[in-house]
């Protein structure tokens, strides 16, 4: 049982769709953040579930690691083959298999991206709601339990997947969930696989919920004198039951990044970016209610964007936060991290993060899906500067400690991957042993994305 045997047998199965070229290996070993490159030994390009099953059977028999690969937009290195083996590139499995408009669901393959799905749905009056910013693959979004700017209204991937097909470590194909909107039968394997980061199985098909395109949509921006005022405005907005479609915080450093990266021309103060969905009358009412709340917290210069072009420009800018953060540290990488806390604790968590960054002499932006208590910190770092990297690691640890102290989690969106394994015990305690037992039961040879999520058990 050897890697060489695995590569030989996979070549017999796939022909030239098993690549060992230097260019392919290098591409599949890259990431958008600060992690070291981790090229695999081979890249497999399956086109069917049956091929994924055969690949897993071979790799299981040869004890060869397998790491699923989609759009490579994950921020904690989930797609990196850190222990070598096969990078399983799912991008050729990228079709919409069915759109069931009456049931408001679609059946898709894992390599399909969210933007491609919504383009396919354009004529149906329906849309897929989860929007993490990057044009991520549906399989990758499921595997990392992705969310994004619209989660405050429509939920995360956890809330928007009805059923899946997956291939287990030994090649067995299973189906989880159904097209029904609820079930009370058996263990919930559907939600166990969602967020498992490819460590329990390879997702080969998803049945996802769709939503009706709202009759009216309007966006808005406003600014505040302090982060506390902006966050407290968000808290009261959510507590008031206002059905926000998006409500995003940008701190003053993030605004500076957008000004440098996109010439946004925004005053360097904390901002909220907002979106409202509904009927024309309800959207108007929502905007008026929000404006009244925001005024109590000193909001200034509330501007609306009602045309599709203006709204798209606003959210396109917001979705470039990673690159705008990089604009503040010329030639540097971004060390991205995120936490999520109860909304009542959000102001304390954000302000503490800002203070820690200043105290550690780090350039840090903060941007967040604050309607559900989730925010991101982007640190400008030079991977060659050991002192700066050590300070960034210390900041990330303190941010995690703050989140846990306030009753939150060390990641609301990015996941664990490589970078946050060290915090799993602090968050989960004795439950971590049961997670290890699940992993052992699903993947006793530890071939599925080894080195991710669960810290080594010394």
Coordinates of C-alpha atoms in Angstrom, one line a residue:
X1 CA 0.0 0.0 0.0
X2 CA 1.9 3.0 -1.3
X3 CA 1.4 6.5 -2.8
X4 CA 3.0 5.2 -6.0
X5 CA 0.5 2.4 -6.3
X6 CA -2.3 4.9 -5.7
X7 CA -1.1 7.2 -8.4
X8 CA -0.7 4.3 -10.8
X9 CA -4.1 2.9 -10.2
X10 CA -5.7 6.4 -10.4
X11 CA -4.0 7.0 -13.8
X12 CA -5.5 3.7 -15.0
X13 CA -8.9 4.9 -13.9
X14 CA -8.8 8.6 -15.0
X15 CA -6.1 8.7 -17.7
X16 CA -5.0 12.3 -18.2
X17 CA -7.5 13.5 -15.6
X18 CA -5.0 12.4 -13.0
X19 CA -2.3 15.1 -13.2
X20 CA 1.1 15.2 -11.6
X21 CA 2.4 18.2 -13.6
X22 CA 4.4 20.8 -11.6
X23 CA 2.0 23.6 -12.6
X24 CA -1.1 21.7 -11.4
X25 CA 0.5 20.6 -8.2
X26 CA 1.6 24.2 -7.5
X27 CA -1.8 25.7 -8.3
X28 CA -3.6 23.3 -5.9
X29 CA -1.1 24.0 -3.1
X30 CA -1.8 27.8 -3.0
X31 CA -4.1 29.8 -0.8
X32 CA -5.2 33.4 -0.4
X33 CA -3.8 34.0 3.0
X34 CA -0.6 33.4 4.9
X35 CA -0.3 29.6 5.0
X36 CA 2.7 28.0 3.4
X37 CA 2.2 26.4 0.0
X38 CA 1.2 22.7 0.3
X39 CA 1.2 21.0 -3.1
X40 CA -0.4 17.6 -3.3
X41 CA 1.3 14.6 -5.0
X42 CA -1.4 14.4 -7.6
X43 CA -4.6 16.1 -8.8
X44 CA -7.7 14.1 -9.7
X45 CA -10.5 15.5 -11.8
X46 CA -13.6 13.4 -11.4
X47 CA -16.7 14.0 -13.5
X48 CA -19.2 11.7 -11.8
X49 CA -20.1 10.4 -8.4
X50 CA -19.1 6.9 -9.5
X51 CA -15.6 8.2 -10.3
X52 CA -15.4 9.8 -6.9
X53 CA -16.4 6.5 -5.4
X54 CA -13.7 4.6 -7.3
X55 CA -11.1 7.2 -6.4
X56 CA -11.9 6.8 -2.7
X57 CA -11.9 3.0 -2.9
X58 CA -8.4 3.2 -4.4
X59 CA -7.1 5.7 -1.9
X60 CA -8.6 3.9 1.0
X61 CA -6.9 0.7 -0.1
X62 CA -3.6 2.5 -0.5
X63 CA -3.8 4.6 2.7
X64 CA -3.5 7.7 0.4
X65 CA -4.8 11.1 1.7
X66 CA -7.6 12.8 -0.2
X67 CA -8.4 16.5 0.1
X68 CA -11.4 18.0 -1.7
X69 CA -10.8 21.1 -3.8
X70 CA -13.3 23.6 -5.1
X71 CA -12.9 27.3 -5.6
X72 CA -9.9 27.5 -3.2
X73 CA -11.5 30.5 -1.5
X74 CA -11.4 29.1 2.0
X75 CA -9.5 31.3 4.5
X76 CA -8.3 28.7 7.0
X77 CA -6.5 26.4 4.4
X78 CA -9.2 23.8 4.3
X79 CA -8.4 22.9 0.7
X80 CA -4.6 22.4 1.2
X81 CA -3.3 18.9 1.1
X82 CA -1.0 19.4 4.1
X83 CA -0.2 15.7 4.3
X84 CA 0.2 15.2 0.6
X85 CA -1.7 12.6 -1.4
X86 CA -4.5 13.6 -3.8
X87 CA -6.2 16.9 -4.4
X88 CA -9.7 16.0 -5.5
X89 CA -10.7 18.8 -7.8
X90 CA -14.5 18.9 -8.0
X91 CA -14.8 21.7 -10.6
X92 CA -15.8 19.5 -13.5
X93 CA -18.9 18.4 -11.5
X94 CA -20.5 21.8 -12.0
X95 CA -24.0 21.3 -13.3
X96 CA -27.5 22.3 -12.1
X97 CA -29.2 18.9 -12.2
X98 CA -32.8 20.1 -11.5
X99 CA -34.7 23.2 -10.5
X100 CA -38.0 22.3 -8.7
X101 CA -39.6 25.7 -8.7
X102 CA -42.9 24.6 -7.1
X103 CA -40.9 23.2 -4.1
X104 CA -38.4 26.0 -4.2
X105 CA -35.3 23.9 -4.3
X106 CA -32.5 23.0 -6.8
X107 CA -30.3 20.0 -7.1
X108 CA -26.7 20.9 -7.9
X109 CA -23.3 19.4 -8.2
X110 CA -20.5 20.5 -5.8
X111 CA -18.3 22.3 -8.3
X112 CA -21.0 24.7 -9.3
X113 CA -20.4 28.2 -7.9
X114 CA -23.1 30.3 -6.2
X115 CA -23.0 33.0 -8.9
X116 CA -23.4 30.4 -11.7
X117 CA -26.4 28.9 -9.8
X118 CA -28.1 32.3 -9.5
X119 CA -27.5 33.0 -13.2
X120 CA -29.2 29.7 -14.0
X121 CA -32.1 30.7 -11.8
X122 CA -32.6 34.2 -13.2
X123 CA -35.7 33.4 -15.2
X124 CA -37.5 31.5 -12.4
X125 CA -38.0 34.4 -10.0
X126 CA -36.0 32.5 -7.4
X127 CA -32.5 32.8 -6.0
X128 CA -30.0 31.1 -3.8
X129 CA -29.4 33.3 -0.8
X130 CA -26.1 32.4 0.8
X131 CA -23.5 35.0 -0.2
X132 CA -20.1 34.6 1.4
X133 CA -18.6 37.2 -0.9
X134 CA -16.2 35.0 -2.9
X135 CA -17.7 33.1 -5.8
X136 CA -17.3 29.9 -3.8
X137 CA -18.3 26.4 -4.9
X138 CA -21.5 24.9 -3.5
X139 CA -19.6 21.9 -2.2
X140 CA -17.0 24.0 -0.5
X141 CA -19.7 26.3 1.0
X142 CA -21.4 23.2 2.5
X143 CA -18.2 21.7 3.8
X144 CA -17.3 24.9 5.6
X145 CA -20.9 25.8 6.7
X146 CA -20.5 29.1 4.9
X147 CA -22.7 32.1 5.6
X148 CA -22.2 35.8 4.6
X149 CA -23.9 39.1 4.2
X150 CA -27.5 37.7 3.8
X151 CA -27.4 35.2 6.7
X152 CA -29.1 37.6 9.1
X153 CA -32.3 37.3 6.9
X154 CA -32.0 33.9 5.1
X155 CA -29.7 31.8 7.2
X156 CA -26.4 30.0 6.6
X157 CA -25.6 26.9 4.6
X158 CA -26.8 24.9 7.5
X159 CA -30.3 26.3 7.1
X160 CA -30.4 26.1 3.3
X161 CA -29.4 22.5 2.5
X162 CA -32.2 19.9 2.4
X163 CA -30.3 16.8 1.2
X164 CA -26.9 15.7 0.0
X165 CA -25.2 12.8 -1.7
X166 CA -21.7 12.0 -0.3
X167 CA -19.0 9.5 -0.8
X168 CA -17.5 8.0 2.4
X169 CA -13.8 7.2 3.0
X170 CA -14.2 3.6 1.7
X171 CA -16.0 4.7 -1.5
X172 CA -19.6 3.9 -0.2
X173 CA -22.1 6.4 -1.6
X174 CA -24.8 7.6 0.8
X175 CA -27.7 10.1 0.7
X176 CA -28.6 12.3 3.6
X177 CA -31.8 14.3 4.1
X178 CA -34.7 14.5 1.6
X179 CA -36.5 17.1 -0.4
X180 CA -39.1 17.4 2.4
X181 CA -38.7 20.5 4.5
X182 CA -38.4 18.6 7.8
X183 CA -37.8 15.1 9.1
X184 CA -37.6 13.3 12.5
X185 CA -36.0 10.1 11.4
X186 CA -32.6 8.8 12.5
X187 CA -29.4 10.7 13.2
X188 CA -29.0 14.0 11.3
X189 CA -26.2 13.1 9.0
X190 CA -27.1 16.0 6.7
X191 CA -26.0 18.5 9.3
X192 CA -23.1 16.4 10.5
X193 CA -21.5 16.6 7.1
X194 CA -22.3 20.3 6.7
X195 CA -19.3 22.1 8.2
X196 CA -17.1 18.9 8.4
X197 CA -14.5 20.4 6.1
X198 CA -14.2 17.3 4.0
X199 CA -13.0 15.2 7.0
X200 CA -16.0 12.8 7.1
X201 CA -17.0 12.5 3.4
X202 CA -16.9 14.0 -0.1
X203 CA -20.1 15.9 -1.1
X204 CA -21.1 15.0 -4.6
X205 CA -24.6 16.5 -4.8
X206 CA -26.7 19.0 -2.9
X207 CA -30.4 19.8 -2.8
X208 CA -30.6 23.5 -1.7
X209 CA -33.4 25.8 -0.7
X210 CA -34.4 28.6 -3.0
X211 CA -36.1 31.9 -2.1
X212 CA -38.4 34.2 -4.0
X213 CA -36.7 37.3 -5.4
X214 CA -38.1 40.2 -3.4
X215 CA -40.4 42.6 -5.2
X216 CA -38.4 45.6 -4.0
X217 CA -34.8 45.9 -2.8
X218 CA -33.1 49.0 -1.5
X219 CA -29.7 49.5 0.0
X220 CA -28.3 52.3 2.2
X221 CA -25.2 53.5 3.9
X222 CA -24.7 55.7 7.0
X223 CA -21.8 56.6 9.3
X224 CA -21.2 57.1 13.0
X225 CA -18.7 58.8 15.3
X226 CA -17.8 55.5 17.0
X227 CA -17.9 51.8 16.6
X228 CA -19.9 51.6 19.8
X229 CA -22.6 53.8 18.3
X230 CA -22.7 51.8 15.1
X231 CA -22.9 48.4 16.9
X232 CA -25.5 49.6 19.4
X233 CA -27.6 50.8 16.5
X234 CA -27.4 47.3 15.0
X235 CA -28.3 45.7 18.4
X236 CA -31.4 47.8 18.8
X237 CA -32.4 47.3 15.1
X238 CA -32.3 43.5 15.5
X239 CA -34.0 43.6 18.9
X240 CA -36.8 45.7 17.3
X241 CA -37.6 42.9 14.9
X242 CA -36.7 44.8 11.8
X243 CA -36.2 42.1 9.1
X244 CA -32.8 43.3 7.7
X245 CA -31.6 41.5 4.6
X246 CA -28.0 42.7 5.2
X247 CA -26.5 44.9 7.9
X248 CA -22.7 45.2 7.7
X249 CA -20.2 47.1 9.8
X250 CA -17.0 48.6 8.5
X251 CA -14.7 50.2 11.1
X252 CA -12.6 53.3 10.2
X253 CA -9.6 51.2 9.2
X254 CA -11.7 49.2 6.8
X255 CA -13.1 52.4 5.3
X256 CA -9.5 53.6 4.8
X257 CA -8.8 50.4 3.0
X258 CA -11.7 50.8 0.6
X259 CA -10.6 54.4 -0.1
X260 CA -7.2 53.2 -1.0
X261 CA -8.3 50.1 -2.9
X262 CA -11.4 51.4 -4.7
X263 CA -11.2 55.2 -4.3
X264 CA -14.5 55.0 -2.4
X265 CA -14.2 58.6 -1.1
X266 CA -15.8 57.7 2.2
X267 CA -15.2 59.7 5.4
X268 CA -12.9 57.6 7.6
X269 CA -15.5 56.8 10.2
X270 CA -17.4 53.6 11.1
X271 CA -20.1 52.8 8.5
X272 CA -23.0 50.5 8.2
X273 CA -24.0 49.1 4.8
X274 CA -27.6 48.0 4.7
X275 CA -30.1 46.2 2.5
X276 CA -33.9 45.9 2.8
X277 CA -36.1 43.4 1.0
X278 CA -39.9 43.2 0.6
X279 CA -42.8 44.9 -1.1
X280 CA -42.3 48.5 -2.1
X281 CA -44.4 49.7 0.9
X282 CA -42.6 47.4 3.4
X283 CA -39.1 48.4 2.2
X284 CA -40.0 52.1 2.6
X285 CA -41.3 51.4 6.1
X286 CA -38.2 49.4 7.0
X287 CA -35.9 52.2 5.8
X288 CA -37.9 54.8 7.8
X289 CA -37.8 52.7 10.9
X290 CA -34.1 52.1 10.6
X291 CA -33.4 55.8 10.0
X292 CA -35.2 56.7 13.2
X293 CA -33.2 54.2 15.2
X294 CA -30.0 55.2 13.6
X295 CA -30.7 58.9 14.4
X296 CA -30.8 58.1 18.1
X297 CA -27.2 56.9 17.8
X298 CA -25.9 59.9 15.9
X299 CA -25.9 58.5 12.4
X300 CA -25.0 60.9 9.7
X301 CA -25.3 61.1 5.9
X302 CA -27.7 58.2 5.3
X303 CA -27.7 57.6 1.6
X304 CA -29.8 55.1 -0.4
X305 CA -29.1 53.0 -3.4
X306 CA -32.3 51.9 -5.1
X307 CA -31.1 51.0 -8.6
X308 CA -29.6 47.6 -9.3
X309 CA -26.4 49.1 -10.6
X310 CA -25.9 51.2 -7.5
X311 CA -26.7 48.3 -5.2
X312 CA -24.4 46.0 -7.1
X313 CA -21.5 48.5 -6.9
X314 CA -22.0 48.9 -3.1
X315 CA -21.9 45.1 -2.4
X316 CA -19.1 44.5 -4.9
X317 CA -17.0 46.9 -2.9
X318 CA -18.0 45.2 0.4
X319 CA -17.1 41.8 -1.0
X320 CA -13.6 43.1 -1.8
X321 CA -12.8 43.7 1.9
X322 CA -10.0 41.1 1.8
X323 CA -8.2 43.0 -1.0
X324 CA -9.0 46.4 0.5
X325 CA -7.4 45.3 3.8
X326 CA -4.3 44.3 1.8
X327 CA -4.1 47.8 0.4
X328 CA -3.2 49.1 3.8
X329 CA -0.1 47.0 4.0
X330 CA 1.8 47.3 0.7
X331 CA 3.3 44.0 -0.3
X332 CA 1.9 42.2 2.7
X333 CA -0.4 39.2 3.1
X334 CA -3.7 39.2 5.0
X335 CA -4.1 37.1 8.1
X336 CA -7.9 36.8 8.3
X337 CA -9.8 35.7 11.3
X338 CA -13.3 35.8 12.5
X339 CA -15.4 35.2 15.7
X340 CA -19.1 35.3 16.5
X341 CA -20.6 36.5 19.8
X342 CA -24.1 37.0 21.2
X343 CA -25.3 40.3 19.6
X344 CA -25.6 41.9 23.1
X345 CA -21.8 41.4 23.5
X346 CA -20.9 42.6 20.0
X347 CA -19.8 46.1 20.9
X348 CA -17.5 44.9 23.7
X349 CA -15.9 42.3 21.4
X350 CA -15.3 44.7 18.5
X351 CA -13.8 47.5 20.7
X352 CA -11.6 45.0 22.5
X353 CA -10.3 43.7 19.1
X354 CA -9.5 47.3 18.1
X355 CA -7.6 48.0 21.3
X356 CA -5.6 44.7 21.1
X357 CA -4.6 45.5 17.5
X358 CA -3.3 49.0 18.6
X359 CA -1.5 47.6 21.6
X360 CA 0.2 45.0 19.4
X361 CA 1.1 47.5 16.7
X362 CA -0.8 45.6 14.1
X363 CA -2.6 47.1 11.0
X364 CA -6.1 45.6 11.4
X365 CA -9.4 46.1 9.7
X366 CA -12.7 45.0 11.1
X367 CA -15.8 44.2 8.9
X368 CA -18.7 42.1 9.9
X369 CA -22.0 40.6 9.4
X370 CA -23.0 42.2 12.6
X371 CA -26.7 41.4 12.4
X372 CA -25.8 38.0 13.7
X373 CA -22.9 38.9 15.8
X374 CA -20.1 37.8 13.4
X375 CA -17.2 40.0 12.5
X376 CA -13.9 39.6 10.7
X377 CA -10.5 41.0 11.5
X378 CA -7.9 41.4 8.7
X379 CA -4.3 41.7 9.8
X380 CA -1.6 42.9 7.4
X381 CA 1.4 40.7 7.9
X382 CA 4.7 39.8 6.4
X383 CA 5.2 36.0 6.6
X384 CA 9.0 36.7 6.6
X385 CA 8.8 38.9 9.7
X386 CA 8.8 36.4 12.6
X387 CA 8.0 39.1 15.2
X388 CA 5.0 40.4 13.3
X389 CA 3.7 36.9 12.7
X390 CA 4.1 36.2 16.4
X391 CA 2.1 39.3 17.3
X392 CA -0.6 38.3 14.8
X393 CA -0.9 34.9 16.3
X394 CA -1.2 36.5 19.8
X395 CA -3.9 38.8 18.5
X396 CA -5.9 35.9 17.0
X397 CA -5.6 34.0 20.3
X398 CA -6.8 37.0 22.3
X399 CA -9.7 37.5 20.0
X400 CA -10.7 33.9 20.4
X401 CA -10.4 34.2 24.2
X402 CA -12.6 37.3 24.1
X403 CA -15.2 35.5 22.0
X404 CA -15.4 32.5 24.3
X405 CA -15.4 34.8 27.4
X406 CA -18.5 36.6 26.0
X407 CA -20.3 33.3 25.2
X408 CA -19.4 33.1 21.6
X409 CA -17.4 30.9 19.2
X410 CA -13.9 31.1 17.7
X411 CA -15.3 31.1 14.2
X412 CA -18.7 32.0 12.9
X413 CA -17.9 31.6 9.3
X414 CA -14.3 30.8 8.3
X415 CA -14.2 27.4 10.0
X416 CA -11.3 25.6 11.7
X417 CA -9.0 24.2 8.9
X418 CA -5.4 24.5 9.9
X419 CA -5.4 27.8 11.8
X420 CA -7.9 27.4 14.6
X421 CA -7.3 23.8 15.7
X422 CA -5.6 25.1 18.8
X423 CA -8.8 26.7 20.1
X424 CA -11.0 23.6 19.7
X425 CA -10.4 22.2 23.2
X426 CA -11.1 25.6 24.8
X427 CA -14.4 25.9 23.0
X428 CA -15.6 22.3 23.1
X429 CA -13.9 20.7 26.1
X430 CA -15.0 17.0 26.7
X431 CA -17.2 17.2 23.5
X432 CA -14.0 17.1 21.5
X433 CA -13.5 13.5 22.4
X434 CA -16.8 12.7 20.8
X435 CA -15.9 14.6 17.7
X436 CA -12.8 12.4 17.5
X437 CA -15.0 9.3 17.9
X438 CA -17.2 10.5 15.0
X439 CA -14.1 11.0 12.8
X440 CA -12.8 7.5 13.7
X441 CA -16.1 6.0 12.9
X442 CA -16.4 7.7 9.5
X443 CA -12.8 7.6 8.5
X444 CA -10.8 5.1 10.6
X445 CA -7.7 5.3 8.3
X446 CA -7.7 9.2 8.5
X447 CA -7.4 9.7 4.7
X448 CA -10.0 12.4 4.4
X449 CA -8.4 15.8 4.7
X450 CA -6.0 14.8 7.4
X451 CA -4.5 17.5 9.5
X452 CA -7.6 19.6 9.5
X453 CA -10.2 20.7 12.1
X454 CA -9.3 18.3 15.0
X455 CA -6.0 19.0 16.7
X456 CA -3.6 16.1 17.0
X457 CA -4.4 14.0 20.1
X458 CA -1.2 13.7 22.0

